[in-house]
CSV table of C-alpha atoms in Angstrom, one decimal:
chain,number,residue,atom,x,y,z
M,1,UNK,CA,33.4,24.6,21.3
M,2,UNK,CA,35.5,21.5,22.2
M,3,UNK,CA,34.6,18.3,20.4
M,4,UNK,CA,32.8,15.6,22.4
M,5,UNK,CA,34.2,12.1,21.9
M,6,UNK,CA,31.8,9.3,22.8
M,7,UNK,CA,33.8,6.6,24.6
M,8,UNK,CA,33.5,2.9,23.6
M,9,UNK,CA,31.8,0.5,25.9
M,10,UNK,CA,28.7,2.5,26.4
M,11,UNK,CA,25.7,1.0,28.3
M,12,UNK,CA,22.4,0.5,26.6
M,13,UNK,CA,20.9,3.4,28.6
M,14,UNK,CA,23.7,5.7,27.5
M,15,UNK,CA,23.3,4.7,23.9
M,16,UNK,CA,19.6,5.5,24.1
M,17,UNK,CA,20.2,8.8,25.8
M,18,UNK,CA,22.6,9.9,23.0
M,19,UNK,CA,20.3,8.7,20.3
M,20,UNK,CA,17.5,10.8,21.7
M,21,UNK,CA,19.7,13.8,22.0
M,22,UNK,CA,20.8,13.5,18.4
M,23,UNK,CA,17.2,13.1,17.3
M,24,UNK,CA,16.1,16.1,19.3
M,25,UNK,CA,18.6,18.3,17.5
M,26,UNK,CA,17.8,16.7,14.1
M,27,UNK,CA,14.0,17.3,14.7
M,28,UNK,CA,14.6,20.9,15.6
M,29,UNK,CA,16.6,21.4,12.3
M,30,UNK,CA,14.1,19.5,10.3
M,31,UNK,CA,11.2,21.6,11.5
M,32,UNK,CA,13.1,24.8,11.0
M,33,UNK,CA,14.8,24.4,7.7
M,34,UNK,CA,13.6,21.0,6.4
M,35,UNK,CA,15.2,17.6,6.2
M,36,UNK,CA,16.8,18.1,2.8
M,37,UNK,CA,18.8,21.2,4.0
M,38,UNK,CA,19.9,19.6,7.3
M,39,UNK,CA,23.3,17.8,7.2
M,40,UNK,CA,24.8,15.4,9.6
M,41,UNK,CA,27.5,18.0,10.2
M,42,UNK,CA,24.8,20.5,11.3
M,43,UNK,CA,23.5,18.1,13.8
M,44,UNK,CA,27.0,17.2,15.1
M,45,UNK,CA,28.0,20.8,15.4
M,46,UNK,CA,25.0,21.6,17.6
M,47,UNK,CA,26.0,18.8,19.9
M,48,UNK,CA,29.7,19.7,19.9
M,49,UNK,CA,30.8,16.4,18.4
M,50,UNK,CA,32.1,15.1,15.2
M,51,UNK,CA,30.0,13.6,12.4
M,52,UNK,CA,31.8,10.3,13.0
M,53,UNK,CA,30.3,10.2,16.5
M,54,UNK,CA,26.8,10.6,15.0
M,55,UNK,CA,27.4,7.5,12.9
M,56,UNK,CA,28.2,5.5,16.0
M,57,UNK,CA,24.5,5.8,16.9
M,58,UNK,CA,22.9,5.8,13.4
M,59,UNK,CA,24.3,3.8,10.5
M,60,UNK,CA,23.3,6.4,7.9
M,61,UNK,CA,21.6,9.8,7.4
M,62,UNK,CA,18.6,7.8,6.1
M,63,UNK,CA,18.2,6.1,9.5
M,64,UNK,CA,18.0,9.6,11.1
M,65,UNK,CA,15.4,10.7,8.6
M,66,UNK,CA,13.3,7.6,9.2
M,67,UNK,CA,13.5,8.0,13.0
M,68,UNK,CA,12.4,11.6,12.8
M,69,UNK,CA,9.5,10.7,10.4
M,70,UNK,CA,8.4,8.2,13.0
M,71,UNK,CA,8.2,11.0,15.6
M,72,UNK,CA,6.2,13.1,13.2
M,73,UNK,CA,3.5,10.5,12.5
M,74,UNK,CA,3.3,9.3,16.1
M,75,UNK,CA,0.9,12.2,16.8
M,76,UNK,CA,-1.6,10.8,14.4
M,77,UNK,CA,-1.3,7.4,16.0
M,78,UNK,CA,-1.9,8.8,19.4
M,79,UNK,CA,-5.0,10.7,18.2
M,80,UNK,CA,-6.4,7.5,16.8
M,81,UNK,CA,-5.7,5.6,20.0
M,82,UNK,CA,-7.4,8.3,22.0
M,83,UNK,CA,-10.5,8.2,19.8
M,84,UNK,CA,-10.7,4.4,20.1
M,85,UNK,CA,-10.7,4.6,23.9
M,86,UNK,CA,-13.7,7.0,24.0
M,87,UNK,CA,-17.0,5.9,25.3
M,88,UNK,CA,-19.1,6.5,22.2
M,89,UNK,CA,-21.0,4.5,19.5
M,90,UNK,CA,-18.7,3.0,16.9
M,91,UNK,CA,-20.0,5.1,14.0
M,92,UNK,CA,-19.2,8.3,16.0
M,93,UNK,CA,-15.7,7.0,16.8
M,94,UNK,CA,-15.0,6.3,13.1
M,95,UNK,CA,-16.3,9.7,12.1
M,96,UNK,CA,-14.2,11.5,14.7
M,97,UNK,CA,-11.2,9.3,13.8
M,98,UNK,CA,-11.3,10.1,10.1
M,99,UNK,CA,-11.9,13.8,10.7
M,100,UNK,CA,-8.9,14.0,13.1
M,101,UNK,CA,-6.6,12.1,10.8
M,102,UNK,CA,-7.5,14.4,7.9
M,103,UNK,CA,-7.0,17.5,9.9
M,104,UNK,CA,-3.6,16.3,11.1
M,105,UNK,CA,-2.5,15.9,7.5
M,106,UNK,CA,-4.0,19.2,6.4
M,107,UNK,CA,-2.2,21.0,9.3
M,108,UNK,CA,1.1,19.3,8.4
M,109,UNK,CA,0.9,20.9,4.9
M,110,UNK,CA,-0.5,24.3,5.9
M,111,UNK,CA,1.3,24.9,9.2
M,112,UNK,CA,4.3,22.6,9.2
M,113,UNK,CA,5.5,22.3,5.6
M,114,UNK,CA,8.9,20.8,6.5
M,115,UNK,CA,7.1,18.0,8.4
M,116,UNK,CA,4.8,17.5,5.4
M,117,UNK,CA,7.7,17.3,3.0
M,118,UNK,CA,9.4,14.5,5.0
M,119,UNK,CA,6.1,12.5,5.3
M,120,UNK,CA,5.6,12.9,1.5
M,121,UNK,CA,9.1,11.5,0.8
M,122,UNK,CA,8.5,8.6,3.3
M,123,UNK,CA,5.2,7.8,1.7
M,124,UNK,CA,6.5,8.0,-1.9
M,125,UNK,CA,9.4,5.8,-1.1
M,126,UNK,CA,7.4,3.3,1.1
M,127,UNK,CA,9.5,3.6,4.2
M,128,UNK,CA,8.8,0.9,6.8
M,129,UNK,CA,7.7,3.5,9.3
M,130,UNK,CA,4.8,4.5,7.0
M,131,UNK,CA,3.8,0.9,6.5
M,132,UNK,CA,3.8,0.3,10.2
M,133,UNK,CA,1.7,3.4,10.8
M,134,UNK,CA,-0.8,2.4,8.2
M,135,UNK,CA,-1.1,-1.1,9.7
M,136,UNK,CA,-1.6,0.4,13.2
M,137,UNK,CA,-4.4,2.6,11.9
M,138,UNK,CA,-6.1,-0.3,10.2
M,139,UNK,CA,-5.9,-2.3,13.4
M,140,UNK,CA,-7.5,0.5,15.3
M,141,UNK,CA,-10.3,0.8,12.7
M,142,UNK,CA,-10.8,-2.9,12.8
M,143,UNK,CA,-11.3,-2.9,16.6
M,144,UNK,CA,-13.9,-0.1,16.3
M,145,UNK,CA,-15.7,-1.9,13.6
M,146,UNK,CA,-15.8,-5.1,15.7
M,147,UNK,CA,-17.3,-3.0,18.6
M,148,UNK,CA,-19.9,-1.7,16.2
M,149,UNK,CA,-20.8,-5.1,14.9
M,150,UNK,CA,-21.1,-6.5,18.5
M,151,UNK,CA,-23.4,-3.6,19.3
M,152,UNK,CA,-25.5,-4.1,16.2
M,153,UNK,CA,-24.4,-0.7,14.6
M,154,UNK,CA,-22.5,-2.3,11.8
M,155,UNK,CA,-23.2,-5.4,9.8
M,156,UNK,CA,-20.0,-7.0,8.5
M,157,UNK,CA,-18.7,-10.5,8.2
M,158,UNK,CA,-15.0,-9.8,8.3
M,159,UNK,CA,-13.9,-6.8,10.3
M,160,UNK,CA,-10.3,-7.0,9.0
M,161,UNK,CA,-11.4,-6.8,5.4
M,162,UNK,CA,-13.8,-4.0,6.2
M,163,UNK,CA,-11.1,-2.0,8.0
M,164,UNK,CA,-8.7,-2.2,5.1
M,165,UNK,CA,-11.5,-1.2,2.7
M,166,UNK,CA,-12.5,1.7,4.9
M,167,UNK,CA,-8.9,3.0,5.1
M,168,UNK,CA,-8.5,2.6,1.3
M,169,UNK,CA,-11.7,4.6,0.8
M,170,UNK,CA,-10.3,7.3,3.1
M,171,UNK,CA,-6.9,7.6,1.2
M,172,UNK,CA,-7.9,10.7,-0.8
M,173,UNK,CA,-8.3,12.6,2.5
M,174,UNK,CA,-5.1,11.2,4.2
M,175,UNK,CA,-2.4,10.6,1.6
M,176,UNK,CA,-0.1,13.6,2.0
M,177,UNK,CA,0.2,14.3,-1.7
M,178,UNK,CA,-3.5,14.1,-2.3
M,179,UNK,CA,-4.2,16.4,0.7
M,180,UNK,CA,-1.7,18.8,-0.7
M,181,UNK,CA,-3.4,18.8,-4.1
M,182,UNK,CA,-6.8,19.4,-2.5
M,183,UNK,CA,-5.5,22.5,-0.6
M,184,UNK,CA,-3.6,23.9,-3.6
M,185,UNK,CA,-6.3,23.3,-6.2
M,186,UNK,CA,-9.5,23.8,-4.3
M,187,UNK,CA,-8.4,25.8,-1.3
M,188,UNK,CA,-10.7,23.6,0.8
M,189,UNK,CA,-9.2,20.2,1.7
M,190,UNK,CA,-12.4,19.3,3.6
M,191,UNK,CA,-14.6,19.5,0.5
M,192,UNK,CA,-16.3,16.1,0.2
M,193,UNK,CA,-14.9,14.8,3.5
M,194,UNK,CA,-18.3,14.4,5.1
M,195,UNK,CA,-19.8,12.7,2.1
M,196,UNK,CA,-16.9,10.2,2.0
M,197,UNK,CA,-17.2,9.4,5.7
M,198,UNK,CA,-20.9,8.8,5.3
M,199,UNK,CA,-20.2,6.6,2.3
M,200,UNK,CA,-17.7,4.5,4.4
M,201,UNK,CA,-20.1,4.2,7.3
M,202,UNK,CA,-23.0,3.1,5.0
M,203,UNK,CA,-20.8,0.6,3.4
M,204,UNK,CA,-20.1,-0.9,6.8
M,205,UNK,CA,-23.9,-1.7,7.0
M,206,UNK,CA,-24.8,0.7,9.8
M,207,UNK,CA,-28.4,0.0,11.0
M,208,UNK,CA,-31.2,2.4,10.2
M,209,UNK,CA,-31.1,4.1,13.6
M,210,UNK,CA,-27.4,4.9,13.5
M,211,UNK,CA,-27.7,6.2,9.9
M,212,UNK,CA,-30.6,8.4,10.9
M,213,UNK,CA,-28.6,9.8,13.8
M,214,UNK,CA,-25.7,10.6,11.5
M,215,UNK,CA,-27.7,12.1,8.7
M,216,UNK,CA,-30.6,13.9,10.4
M,217,UNK,CA,-29.1,17.3,9.7
M,218,UNK,CA,-28.7,16.5,6.0
M,219,UNK,CA,-31.8,14.4,5.5
M,220,UNK,CA,-34.6,15.5,7.8
M,221,UNK,CA,-37.0,12.9,6.5
M,222,UNK,CA,-34.8,10.1,7.7
M,223,UNK,CA,-36.2,10.2,11.3
M,224,UNK,CA,-39.7,10.2,10.1
M,225,UNK,CA,-39.5,7.0,8.1
M,226,UNK,CA,-37.2,4.2,7.2
M,227,UNK,CA,-39.0,3.5,4.0
M,228,UNK,CA,-36.9,3.7,0.9
M,229,UNK,CA,-33.5,3.4,2.7
M,230,UNK,CA,-31.5,0.8,0.8
M,231,UNK,CA,-29.2,-1.6,2.4
M,232,UNK,CA,-25.5,-0.8,1.7
M,233,UNK,CA,-25.2,-4.0,-0.4
M,234,UNK,CA,-27.8,-2.6,-2.8
M,235,UNK,CA,-26.1,0.8,-3.1
M,236,UNK,CA,-22.5,-0.4,-3.1
M,237,UNK,CA,-22.5,-3.6,-5.1
M,238,UNK,CA,-18.8,-4.1,-4.6
M,239,UNK,CA,-19.2,-4.3,-0.8
M,240,UNK,CA,-22.2,-6.6,-0.7
M,241,UNK,CA,-20.0,-9.5,0.3
M,242,UNK,CA,-19.2,-7.7,3.6
M,243,UNK,CA,-22.8,-7.3,4.7
M,244,UNK,CA,-24.5,-9.9,6.7
M,245,UNK,CA,-27.7,-11.4,5.3
M,246,UNK,CA,-30.8,-10.1,7.1
């Protein structure tokens, strides 16, 4: 195959087109054999160009890795955005959001191990793309919490603090290494997920009606009487400062 030489003086559109072509080939290799086994020479060969041409579009192999990682985690961001746009009570949105995010991470490990491995590396090394993804998820959660507070379903003073705390509490079910450990050790990555989500929602100060709706399957007596239900500030002393005074 003749070598393609990319001419100098490319337009912005041409540069972007070539960058996307390079990333498409890199992503296919990453998914098939993993990012560690994929070389720049492999990518260049598939495109019929030299490795030097690849470096005209990406300053390093690491830059390619980070761009592909961004593609991989973009799906989780799209799922979160879709949940946030749903017409549903805030507590239902958060429950759906956490379940979908966890399932995406579980599927990465079980069904797309090369994808999982790259996300693990990116998380362990604190790549900016991971920080940006986490910040986006927290922002989405914050907006949902604000909706819930406005509707009287949540009782929080600072939605931003509450969103960060909620995401921190969800880490055991979203951090790729912890999800991997759950699958390897227990064989059931979902074990405890429902309880943790209920814990988070109660810490947000959901009103009695929304809590009963969530938990009626687990606690049938909830619908019959609100007596004896403690406020989240009583149960979770560390989050009492987030709960509005009655």
